[in-house]
mmCIF file of C-alpha atoms and ligand atoms in Angstrom:
data_model
loop_
_atom_site.group_PDB
_atom_site.id
_atom_site.type_symbol
_atom_site.label_atom_id
_atom_site.label_comp_id
_atom_site.label_asym_id
_atom_site.label_seq_id
_atom_site.Cartn_x
_atom_site.Cartn_y
_atom_site.Cartn_z
ATOM 1 C CA MET K 1273 -50.299 -39.486 -13.998
ATOM 2 C CA GLU K 1274 -48.744 -36.375 -12.468
ATOM 3 C CA LEU K 1275 -47.017 -33.457 -14.116
ATOM 4 C CA VAL K 1276 -45.150 -31.092 -11.779
ATOM 5 C CA VAL K 1277 -44.642 -27.607 -13.222
ATOM 6 C CA ARG K 1278 -41.775 -25.468 -11.971
ATOM 7 C CA PRO K 1279 -41.277 -22.742 -10.843
ATOM 8 C CA SER K 1280 -44.905 -22.525 -9.622
ATOM 9 C CA GLY K 1281 -44.811 -26.051 -8.147
ATOM 10 C CA ARG K 1282 -48.324 -26.820 -9.452
ATOM 11 C CA VAL K 1283 -49.110 -30.524 -9.733
ATOM 12 C CA LEU K 1284 -51.384 -31.401 -12.670
ATOM 13 C CA GLU K 1285 -53.352 -34.590 -13.216
ATOM 14 C CA VAL K 1286 -52.634 -35.513 -16.853
ATOM 15 C CA GLN K 1287 -53.412 -38.342 -19.289
ATOM 16 C CA ALA K 1288 -50.890 -40.629 -20.976
ATOM 17 C CA GLY K 1289 -50.825 -39.810 -24.696
ATOM 18 C CA GLU K 1290 -51.461 -36.069 -24.252
ATOM 19 C CA THR K 1291 -48.821 -33.654 -25.464
ATOM 20 C CA LEU K 1292 -47.196 -31.505 -22.808
ATOM 21 C CA LEU K 1293 -48.617 -28.405 -24.497
ATOM 22 C CA ASP K 1294 -52.178 -29.750 -24.507
ATOM 23 C CA ALA K 1295 -51.869 -30.795 -20.857
ATOM 24 C CA LEU K 1296 -50.599 -27.350 -19.822
ATOM 25 C CA LEU K 1297 -53.210 -25.436 -21.810
ATOM 26 C CA ALA K 1298 -56.024 -27.694 -20.560
ATOM 27 C CA ASN K 1299 -54.996 -26.732 -17.024
ATOM 28 C CA GLN K 1300 -54.725 -22.997 -17.840
ATOM 29 C CA VAL K 1301 -50.950 -22.958 -17.330
ATOM 30 C CA PRO K 1302 -49.609 -20.034 -19.400
ATOM 31 C CA ILE K 1303 -46.983 -21.179 -21.911
ATOM 32 C CA SER K 1304 -45.814 -19.560 -25.145
ATOM 33 C CA HIS K 1305 -46.878 -21.372 -28.302
ATOM 34 C CA SER K 1306 -47.410 -20.603 -31.932
ATOM 35 C CA CYS K 1307 -47.091 -23.201 -34.726
ATOM 36 C CA LYS K 1308 -47.935 -26.324 -32.655
ATOM 37 C CA ASP K 1309 -46.006 -28.488 -35.121
ATOM 38 C CA GLY K 1310 -42.414 -28.258 -33.953
ATOM 39 C CA ARG K 1311 -41.181 -25.466 -36.234
ATOM 40 C CA CYS K 1312 -41.169 -22.230 -34.248
ATOM 41 C CA GLY K 1313 -39.427 -23.364 -31.023
ATOM 42 C CA VAL K 1314 -41.521 -20.987 -28.913
ATOM 43 C CA CYS K 1315 -42.979 -23.721 -26.664
ATOM 44 C CA ARG K 1316 -39.545 -24.858 -25.458
ATOM 45 C CA CYS K 1317 -39.331 -25.936 -21.806
ATOM 46 C CA ARG K 1318 -36.962 -27.992 -19.645
ATOM 47 C CA LEU K 1319 -37.600 -31.577 -18.644
ATOM 48 C CA LEU K 1320 -36.315 -31.925 -15.063
ATOM 49 C CA ARG K 1321 -37.561 -35.445 -14.315
ATOM 50 C CA GLY K 1322 -39.203 -38.289 -16.229
ATOM 51 C CA LYS K 1323 -39.314 -39.068 -19.944
ATOM 52 C CA VAL K 1324 -41.442 -37.957 -22.874
ATOM 53 C CA VAL K 1325 -41.603 -39.358 -26.395
ATOM 54 C CA GLY K 1326 -41.863 -37.519 -29.700
ATOM 55 C CA THR K 1327 -45.192 -37.169 -31.473
ATOM 56 C CA ALA K 1328 -45.877 -39.327 -34.502
ATOM 57 C CA ARG K 1329 -45.198 -36.310 -36.728
ATOM 58 C CA GLN K 1330 -41.816 -35.614 -35.207
ATOM 59 C CA MET K 1331 -40.141 -38.419 -33.298
ATOM 60 C CA ARG K 1332 -37.534 -36.179 -31.694
ATOM 61 C CA PRO K 1333 -39.155 -33.934 -29.050
ATOM 62 C CA SER K 1334 -35.952 -32.098 -28.187
ATOM 63 C CA PRO K 1335 -34.773 -29.153 -30.314
ATOM 64 C CA VAL K 1336 -31.241 -29.716 -29.003
ATOM 65 C CA PRO K 1337 -30.199 -33.402 -29.069
ATOM 66 C CA GLY K 1338 -28.835 -34.483 -25.706
ATOM 67 C CA SER K 1339 -30.150 -31.426 -23.835
ATOM 68 C CA SER K 1340 -32.988 -31.377 -21.318
ATOM 69 C CA CYS K 1341 -34.942 -28.910 -23.479
ATOM 70 C CA VAL K 1342 -38.086 -30.243 -25.142
ATOM 71 C CA LEU K 1343 -40.761 -28.739 -27.359
ATOM 72 C CA ALA K 1344 -44.016 -28.975 -25.424
ATOM 73 C CA CYS K 1345 -46.095 -29.369 -28.598
ATOM 74 C CA GLN K 1346 -43.966 -32.336 -29.743
ATOM 75 C CA SER K 1347 -43.625 -34.158 -26.405
ATOM 76 C CA VAL K 1348 -46.089 -36.907 -25.515
ATOM 77 C CA LEU K 1349 -46.508 -37.796 -21.840
ATOM 78 C CA THR K 1350 -46.058 -41.456 -20.910
ATOM 79 C CA GLU K 1351 -45.053 -41.262 -17.223
ATOM 80 C CA ASP K 1352 -44.850 -38.840 -14.275
ATOM 81 C CA CYS K 1353 -42.731 -35.831 -15.198
ATOM 82 C CA MET K 1354 -41.428 -32.565 -13.833
ATOM 83 C CA ILE K 1355 -40.830 -29.616 -16.164
ATOM 84 C CA GLU K 1356 -39.691 -26.021 -15.890
ATOM 85 C CA ILE K 1357 -41.380 -23.393 -18.047
ATOM 86 C CA PRO K 1358 -40.475 -19.720 -18.609
ATOM 87 C CA ALA K 1359 -41.985 -17.127 -16.270
ATOM 88 C CA PRO K 1360 -45.629 -16.261 -17.091
ATOM 89 C CA GLU K 1361 -44.719 -12.637 -17.874
ATOM 90 C CA GLU K 1362 -42.611 -13.917 -20.783
ATOM 91 C CA VAL K 1363 -45.459 -15.810 -22.425
ATOM 92 C CA VAL K 1364 -46.324 -14.878 -26.008
ATOM 93 C CA VAL K 1365 -49.001 -16.428 -28.171
ATOM 94 C CA HIS K 1366 -48.876 -15.482 -31.834
ATOM 95 C CA PRO K 1367 -50.604 -18.180 -33.875
ATOM 96 C CA ALA K 1368 -48.298 -19.197 -36.731
ATOM 97 C CA ARG K 1369 -50.062 -18.830 -40.059
ATOM 98 C CA THR K 1370 -49.460 -19.449 -43.719
ATOM 99 C CA MET K 1371 -50.630 -16.738 -46.082
ATOM 100 C CA LYS K 1372 -49.781 -14.884 -49.257
ATOM 101 C CA ALA K 1373 -47.636 -11.751 -49.188
ATOM 102 C CA GLU K 1374 -47.225 -9.279 -52.026
ATOM 103 C CA VAL K 1375 -43.800 -7.805 -52.749
ATOM 104 C CA VAL K 1376 -43.883 -4.021 -52.255
ATOM 105 C CA ALA K 1377 -40.220 -3.157 -52.845
ATOM 106 C CA VAL K 1378 -36.796 -4.723 -53.373
ATOM 107 C CA ALA K 1379 -33.789 -2.396 -53.127
ATOM 108 C CA PRO K 1380 -30.054 -2.689 -52.404
ATOM 109 C CA LEU K 1381 -28.751 -1.862 -48.912
ATOM 110 C CA SER K 1382 -25.095 -2.763 -49.490
ATOM 111 C CA ARG K 1383 -23.077 -4.661 -52.090
ATOM 112 C CA ASP K 1384 -24.504 -8.010 -50.934
ATOM 113 C CA THR K 1385 -27.622 -7.119 -48.945
ATOM 114 C CA LEU K 1386 -31.130 -6.213 -50.116
ATOM 115 C CA ARG K 1387 -34.080 -4.612 -48.401
ATOM 116 C CA LEU K 1388 -37.299 -6.519 -49.106
ATOM 117 C CA ARG K 1389 -40.733 -5.156 -48.182
ATOM 118 C CA VAL K 1390 -43.869 -7.270 -48.419
ATOM 119 C CA ARG K 1391 -47.540 -6.744 -47.590
ATOM 120 C CA PRO K 1392 -49.100 -9.865 -46.032
ATOM 121 C CA GLN K 1393 -52.658 -10.778 -46.912
ATOM 122 C CA LEU K 1394 -53.560 -10.226 -43.237
ATOM 123 C CA PRO K 1395 -51.683 -8.249 -40.553
ATOM 124 C CA LEU K 1396 -49.157 -10.541 -38.850
ATOM 125 C CA SER K 1397 -48.861 -10.509 -35.076
ATOM 126 C CA PHE K 1398 -45.320 -11.194 -33.789
ATOM 127 C CA SER K 1399 -42.855 -10.223 -31.070
ATOM 128 C CA PRO K 1400 -39.801 -8.063 -31.883
ATOM 129 C CA GLY K 1401 -36.911 -10.351 -32.902
ATOM 130 C CA GLN K 1402 -38.982 -13.113 -34.526
ATOM 131 C CA TYR K 1403 -38.782 -14.267 -38.145
ATOM 132 C CA VAL K 1404 -40.903 -15.782 -40.911
ATOM 133 C CA GLU K 1405 -40.228 -18.194 -43.750
ATOM 134 C CA LEU K 1406 -40.742 -16.786 -47.227
ATOM 135 C CA GLU K 1407 -41.387 -19.308 -49.974
ATOM 136 C CA PHE K 1408 -40.355 -18.114 -53.440
ATOM 137 C CA GLU K 1409 -41.568 -21.295 -55.140
ATOM 138 C CA ARG K 1410 -42.351 -24.841 -54.049
ATOM 139 C CA GLY K 1411 -39.273 -26.198 -52.242
ATOM 140 C CA LEU K 1412 -37.505 -22.827 -52.100
ATOM 141 C CA ALA K 1413 -38.183 -21.169 -48.730
ATOM 142 C CA ARG K 1414 -35.833 -19.098 -46.559
ATOM 143 C CA PRO K 1415 -36.055 -17.569 -43.057
ATOM 144 C CA TYR K 1416 -35.981 -13.769 -42.791
ATOM 145 C CA SER K 1417 -36.228 -11.675 -39.630
ATOM 146 C CA MET K 1418 -38.550 -8.702 -39.483
ATOM 147 C CA CYS K 1419 -36.693 -5.448 -38.809
ATOM 148 C CA GLY K 1420 -39.752 -3.512 -37.687
ATOM 149 C CA LEU K 1421 -42.812 -3.952 -35.516
ATOM 150 C CA PRO K 1422 -46.171 -5.499 -36.481
ATOM 151 C CA GLY K 1423 -48.004 -3.449 -39.116
ATOM 152 C CA ASN K 1424 -49.499 -3.697 -42.572
ATOM 153 C CA GLU K 1425 -46.093 -4.242 -44.181
ATOM 154 C CA LEU K 1426 -43.063 -6.300 -43.154
ATOM 155 C CA GLU K 1427 -39.467 -5.400 -43.953
ATOM 156 C CA PHE K 1428 -36.483 -7.767 -44.142
ATOM 157 C CA HIS K 1429 -32.744 -7.566 -44.853
ATOM 158 C CA ALA K 1430 -31.714 -10.346 -47.237
ATOM 159 C CA ARG K 1431 -28.073 -11.328 -47.656
ATOM 160 C CA LEU K 1432 -27.150 -12.466 -51.164
ATOM 161 C CA HIS K 1433 -25.127 -15.689 -51.296
ATOM 162 C CA PRO K 1434 -23.159 -16.394 -54.503
ATOM 163 C CA GLY K 1435 -24.816 -19.293 -56.326
ATOM 164 C CA GLY K 1436 -27.807 -19.337 -53.954
ATOM 165 C CA ARG K 1437 -31.184 -20.054 -55.558
ATOM 166 C CA ALA K 1438 -33.082 -17.670 -53.278
ATOM 167 C CA SER K 1439 -30.394 -15.031 -53.810
ATOM 168 C CA ALA K 1440 -30.809 -15.374 -57.575
ATOM 169 C CA ARG K 1441 -34.558 -14.837 -57.221
ATOM 170 C CA LEU K 1442 -34.091 -11.849 -54.935
ATOM 171 C CA SER K 1443 -31.450 -10.082 -56.978
ATOM 172 C CA GLY K 1444 -32.632 -10.903 -60.479
ATOM 173 C CA GLU K 1445 -36.311 -11.647 -60.794
ATOM 174 C CA LEU K 1446 -38.340 -10.502 -57.808
ATOM 175 C CA LYS K 1447 -40.327 -7.308 -58.399
ATOM 176 C CA PRO K 1448 -43.177 -5.344 -56.801
ATOM 177 C CA GLY K 1449 -46.485 -7.120 -57.300
ATOM 178 C CA ASP K 1450 -45.006 -10.639 -57.140
ATOM 179 C CA VAL K 1451 -46.672 -12.907 -54.596
ATOM 180 C CA LEU K 1452 -44.770 -15.087 -52.099
ATOM 181 C CA LYS K 1453 -45.984 -17.529 -49.472
ATOM 182 C CA LEU K 1454 -45.273 -16.481 -45.867
ATOM 183 C CA ARG K 1455 -45.186 -18.771 -42.805
ATOM 184 C CA GLY K 1456 -44.760 -17.515 -39.256
ATOM 185 C CA PRO K 1457 -44.028 -15.971 -36.891
ATOM 186 C CA LEU K 1458 -41.218 -18.276 -35.768
ATOM 187 C CA GLY K 1459 -38.305 -18.070 -33.351
ATOM 188 C CA ILE K 1460 -37.546 -17.919 -29.643
ATOM 189 C CA THR K 1461 -35.302 -14.855 -29.635
ATOM 190 C CA PHE K 1462 -37.910 -12.209 -29.012
ATOM 191 C CA LEU K 1463 -37.983 -9.222 -26.677
ATOM 192 C CA ARG K 1464 -38.826 -9.893 -23.029
ATOM 193 C CA SER K 1465 -40.179 -6.501 -22.030
ATOM 194 C CA ARG K 1466 -41.278 -6.926 -18.416
ATOM 195 C CA ASN K 1467 -37.996 -6.546 -16.578
ATOM 196 C CA GLU K 1468 -35.429 -3.848 -15.820
ATOM 197 C CA ASP K 1469 -32.282 -5.894 -16.512
ATOM 198 C CA PRO K 1470 -29.513 -4.307 -18.588
ATOM 199 C CA ILE K 1471 -29.687 -5.507 -22.199
ATOM 200 C CA LEU K 1472 -26.938 -6.483 -24.640
ATOM 201 C CA CYS K 1473 -28.023 -6.736 -28.309
ATOM 202 C CA VAL K 1474 -25.596 -8.389 -30.711
ATOM 203 C CA GLY K 1475 -26.164 -8.566 -34.476
ATOM 204 C CA ALA K 1476 -23.660 -9.978 -36.974
ATOM 205 C CA GLY K 1477 -24.245 -9.057 -40.643
ATOM 206 C CA THR K 1478 -27.973 -9.114 -41.394
ATOM 207 C CA GLY K 1479 -28.466 -9.806 -37.677
ATOM 208 C CA LEU K 1480 -28.952 -6.034 -37.789
ATOM 209 C CA ALA K 1481 -32.567 -6.608 -38.942
ATOM 210 C CA PRO K 1482 -33.878 -8.424 -35.828
ATOM 211 C CA THR K 1483 -31.669 -6.171 -33.677
ATOM 212 C CA LEU K 1484 -33.520 -3.137 -35.092
ATOM 213 C CA SER K 1485 -36.810 -4.881 -34.360
ATOM 214 C CA ILE K 1486 -35.746 -5.493 -30.744
ATOM 215 C CA LEU K 1487 -34.624 -1.848 -30.389
ATOM 216 C CA ARG K 1488 -37.907 -0.578 -31.827
ATOM 217 C CA GLY K 1489 -39.746 -2.869 -29.415
ATOM 218 C CA ILE K 1490 -37.758 -1.496 -26.471
ATOM 219 C CA ALA K 1491 -38.595 2.071 -27.523
ATOM 220 C CA ALA K 1492 -42.280 1.273 -28.132
ATOM 221 C CA ALA K 1493 -42.583 -0.406 -24.721
ATOM 222 C CA GLY K 1494 -40.966 2.599 -23.017
ATOM 223 C CA MET K 1495 -38.314 0.360 -21.445
ATOM 224 C CA LYS K 1496 -35.601 2.296 -19.606
ATOM 225 C CA ASN K 1497 -33.174 -0.634 -19.233
ATOM 226 C CA PRO K 1498 -29.468 0.125 -19.772
ATOM 227 C CA LEU K 1499 -28.791 -0.907 -23.374
ATOM 228 C CA GLN K 1500 -25.586 -1.770 -25.242
ATOM 229 C CA ILE K 1501 -25.626 -2.701 -28.942
ATOM 230 C CA TYR K 1502 -22.831 -4.467 -30.853
ATOM 231 C CA LEU K 1503 -23.028 -4.840 -34.644
ATOM 232 C CA GLY K 1504 -20.391 -6.850 -36.483
ATOM 233 C CA PHE K 1505 -19.369 -6.756 -40.147
ATOM 234 C CA THR K 1506 -16.536 -8.371 -42.093
ATOM 235 C CA CYS K 1507 -15.268 -5.126 -43.663
ATOM 236 C CA ARG K 1508 -16.245 -1.483 -44.107
ATOM 237 C CA GLU K 1509 -17.888 -2.163 -47.476
ATOM 238 C CA ASP K 1510 -20.324 -4.577 -45.802
ATOM 239 C CA VAL K 1511 -21.530 -2.048 -43.234
ATOM 240 C CA TYR K 1512 -25.081 -0.877 -43.880
ATOM 241 C CA GLY K 1513 -28.127 0.461 -42.053
ATOM 242 C CA GLN K 1514 -26.252 3.030 -39.960
ATOM 243 C CA ASP K 1515 -28.700 5.868 -40.756
ATOM 244 C CA GLU K 1516 -31.654 3.668 -39.851
ATOM 245 C CA LEU K 1517 -29.913 2.654 -36.632
ATOM 246 C CA ALA K 1518 -29.243 6.316 -35.780
ATOM 247 C CA GLN K 1519 -32.944 7.122 -36.257
ATOM 248 C CA VAL K 1520 -33.953 4.321 -33.892
ATOM 249 C CA LEU K 1521 -31.348 5.413 -31.327
ATOM 250 C CA GLU K 1522 -32.918 8.889 -31.200
ATOM 251 C CA HIS K 1523 -35.732 7.202 -29.258
ATOM 252 C CA LEU K 1524 -33.300 5.381 -26.947
ATOM 253 C CA PRO K 1525 -31.175 8.096 -25.314
ATOM 254 C CA ALA K 1526 -29.562 5.690 -22.824
ATOM 255 C CA ALA K 1527 -28.388 3.275 -25.534
ATOM 256 C CA CYS K 1528 -24.820 2.974 -26.767
ATOM 257 C CA ALA K 1529 -24.046 1.340 -30.149
ATOM 258 C CA HIS K 1530 -20.728 -0.081 -31.389
ATOM 259 C CA THR K 1531 -20.042 -0.985 -35.020
ATOM 260 C CA VAL K 1532 -17.201 -3.509 -35.110
ATOM 261 C CA VAL K 1533 -15.396 -4.282 -38.385
ATOM 262 C CA ALA K 1534 -13.122 -7.325 -38.652
ATOM 263 C CA THR K 1535 -10.727 -6.329 -41.453
ATOM 264 C CA GLY K 1536 -9.630 -3.453 -43.697
ATOM 265 C CA ALA K 1537 -10.080 0.301 -43.399
ATOM 266 C CA LEU K 1538 -12.441 1.924 -40.905
ATOM 267 C CA ASP K 1539 -14.802 4.864 -41.139
ATOM 268 C CA ARG K 1540 -15.193 7.344 -38.319
ATOM 269 C CA GLY K 1541 -16.816 5.807 -35.237
ATOM 270 C CA MET K 1542 -16.102 2.179 -36.202
ATOM 271 C CA ARG K 1543 -14.040 -0.235 -34.114
ATOM 272 C CA ARG K 1544 -11.684 -2.870 -35.472
ATOM 273 C CA GLY K 1545 -11.768 -6.472 -34.357
ATOM 274 C CA LEU K 1546 -14.172 -9.286 -33.675
ATOM 275 C CA LEU K 1547 -17.521 -8.835 -31.973
ATOM 276 C CA THR K 1548 -16.485 -11.289 -29.296
ATOM 277 C CA SER K 1549 -13.210 -9.458 -28.576
ATOM 278 C CA ALA K 1550 -15.006 -6.108 -28.326
ATOM 279 C CA ILE K 1551 -17.579 -7.486 -25.889
ATOM 280 C CA ALA K 1552 -14.921 -9.311 -23.856
ATOM 281 C CA ALA K 1553 -12.842 -6.127 -23.619
ATOM 282 C CA ASP K 1554 -15.767 -3.883 -22.619
ATOM 283 C CA PHE K 1555 -17.375 -5.991 -19.877
ATOM 284 C CA PRO K 1556 -15.591 -7.403 -16.819
ATOM 285 C CA SER K 1557 -18.827 -9.295 -16.095
ATOM 286 C CA LEU K 1558 -22.261 -9.698 -17.691
ATOM 287 C CA ALA K 1559 -23.898 -11.223 -14.620
ATOM 288 C CA GLY K 1560 -27.454 -9.876 -14.372
ATOM 289 C CA TRP K 1561 -27.610 -8.872 -18.073
ATOM 290 C CA ARG K 1562 -29.897 -10.245 -20.781
ATOM 291 C CA GLY K 1563 -28.453 -10.942 -24.231
ATOM 292 C CA TYR K 1564 -30.144 -11.089 -27.651
ATOM 293 C CA VAL K 1565 -27.855 -12.555 -30.323
ATOM 294 C CA PHE K 1566 -28.494 -12.802 -34.084
ATOM 295 C CA GLY K 1567 -26.289 -13.835 -36.995
ATOM 296 C CA SER K 1568 -24.684 -16.818 -38.710
ATOM 297 C CA PRO K 1569 -24.365 -20.042 -36.667
ATOM 298 C CA HIS K 1570 -20.620 -19.435 -36.289
ATOM 299 C CA ALA K 1571 -21.078 -15.840 -35.063
ATOM 300 C CA VAL K 1572 -23.891 -16.815 -32.694
ATOM 301 C CA ASP K 1573 -21.952 -19.764 -31.217
ATOM 302 C CA ALA K 1574 -18.856 -17.632 -30.626
ATOM 303 C CA THR K 1575 -20.872 -14.804 -29.058
ATOM 304 C CA VAL K 1576 -22.846 -17.132 -26.794
ATOM 305 C CA ARG K 1577 -19.558 -18.660 -25.573
ATOM 306 C CA THR K 1578 -18.297 -15.172 -24.716
ATOM 307 C CA LEU K 1579 -21.504 -14.267 -22.867
ATOM 308 C CA ARG K 1580 -21.232 -17.473 -20.814
ATOM 309 C CA GLU K 1581 -17.569 -16.768 -20.029
ATOM 310 C CA LYS K 1582 -18.668 -13.346 -18.783
ATOM 311 C CA GLN K 1583 -21.187 -14.963 -16.402
ATOM 312 C CA MET K 1584 -24.399 -14.123 -18.268
ATOM 313 C CA ALA K 1585 -26.980 -16.615 -16.947
ATOM 314 C CA GLU K 1586 -27.956 -19.364 -19.403
ATOM 315 C CA GLN K 1587 -31.663 -18.512 -19.189
ATOM 316 C CA SER K 1588 -30.889 -14.860 -20.000
ATOM 317 C CA ILE K 1589 -29.212 -15.666 -23.340
ATOM 318 C CA TYR K 1590 -31.590 -15.588 -26.314
ATOM 319 C CA ALA K 1591 -29.795 -16.644 -29.483
ATOM 320 C CA GLU K 1592 -31.027 -17.309 -33.010
ATOM 321 C CA PRO K 1593 -28.567 -18.476 -35.684
ATOM 322 C CA PHE K 1594 -29.591 -17.944 -39.327
ATOM 323 C CA HIS K 1595 -29.360 -21.357 -40.991
ATOM 324 C CA ILE K 1596 -29.208 -21.292 -44.768
ATOM 325 C CA THR K 1597 -30.289 -24.599 -46.249
ATOM 326 C CA GLY K 1598 -31.343 -26.053 -49.549
ATOM 327 C CA ASN K 1599 -29.223 -24.020 -51.980
HETATM 328 S S1 FES C 510 -45.618 -24.239 -30.769
HETATM 329 FE FE1 FES C 510 -44.208 -25.833 -30.358
HETATM 330 S S2 FES C 510 -42.597 -25.545 -31.778
HETATM 331 FE FE2 FES C 510 -44.086 -24.044 -32.327
#
């Protein structure tokens, strides 16, 4: 059986029953991967021709029903296929792990947001913008994005949801010394550092955390790309993290940040309105830009629509909605 890999055009001889990921790795084709069990989304590629079937563990190989995107680790080859994979310079390989993490600090950031710092059992390798799952107890796990870079400790911004079980643990019971279970890294919205394209970072609410991670990654990599940052909050009282953002921006002299508040009074330097309206008003076109978008599913969907309307190329939009489940 043949597997054609775009954009290189390589033709691989593959076996029926192999997963796409195994076939690519066996032929030394660079492709991002991490968890190998369908959770992280990092091995996503496009199926241009032919069919694949889901693995026994996960019968649906596509992360987006009806789209041509498939997860290479969950797609079993049964016939000749053609796929398109991301450029080799974008490949990241951070093995997803499960380990214990000790709580170092829990402190308020705003009226409904906490800062949580944990120390994993082992240093965690990840790319700026990725997230982990933290399990508070069996059956109670939530995704949280790192706001820093890899190191001995990880820091997260956790939004408190009224009536939420994880929120109750975070705000009432969790204390330094407690031990959580950590799984990751996960997520496809991570910094692509080997290009000079202008960058648009958009974070709604606690989307500030992965946005800070991306900005720190840009500074650490010495990237000189033009950089615009849009942070959205519901009202002035929800705004947080501005001092931390200012510290990061000291290392990014070419960056310009906008804090956009939807309703109520404004503080100096804030803009009123919706994130999408601010972006639409500021850019006649986003052709040639790359966009990193973080926030609630509603905020991410609306922002991605705006980026498409402004001609940002589909493959240059990296978007990660925060799904809250299981409350
Ligand atoms: S490596 Fe395929 S989804 Fe994680």
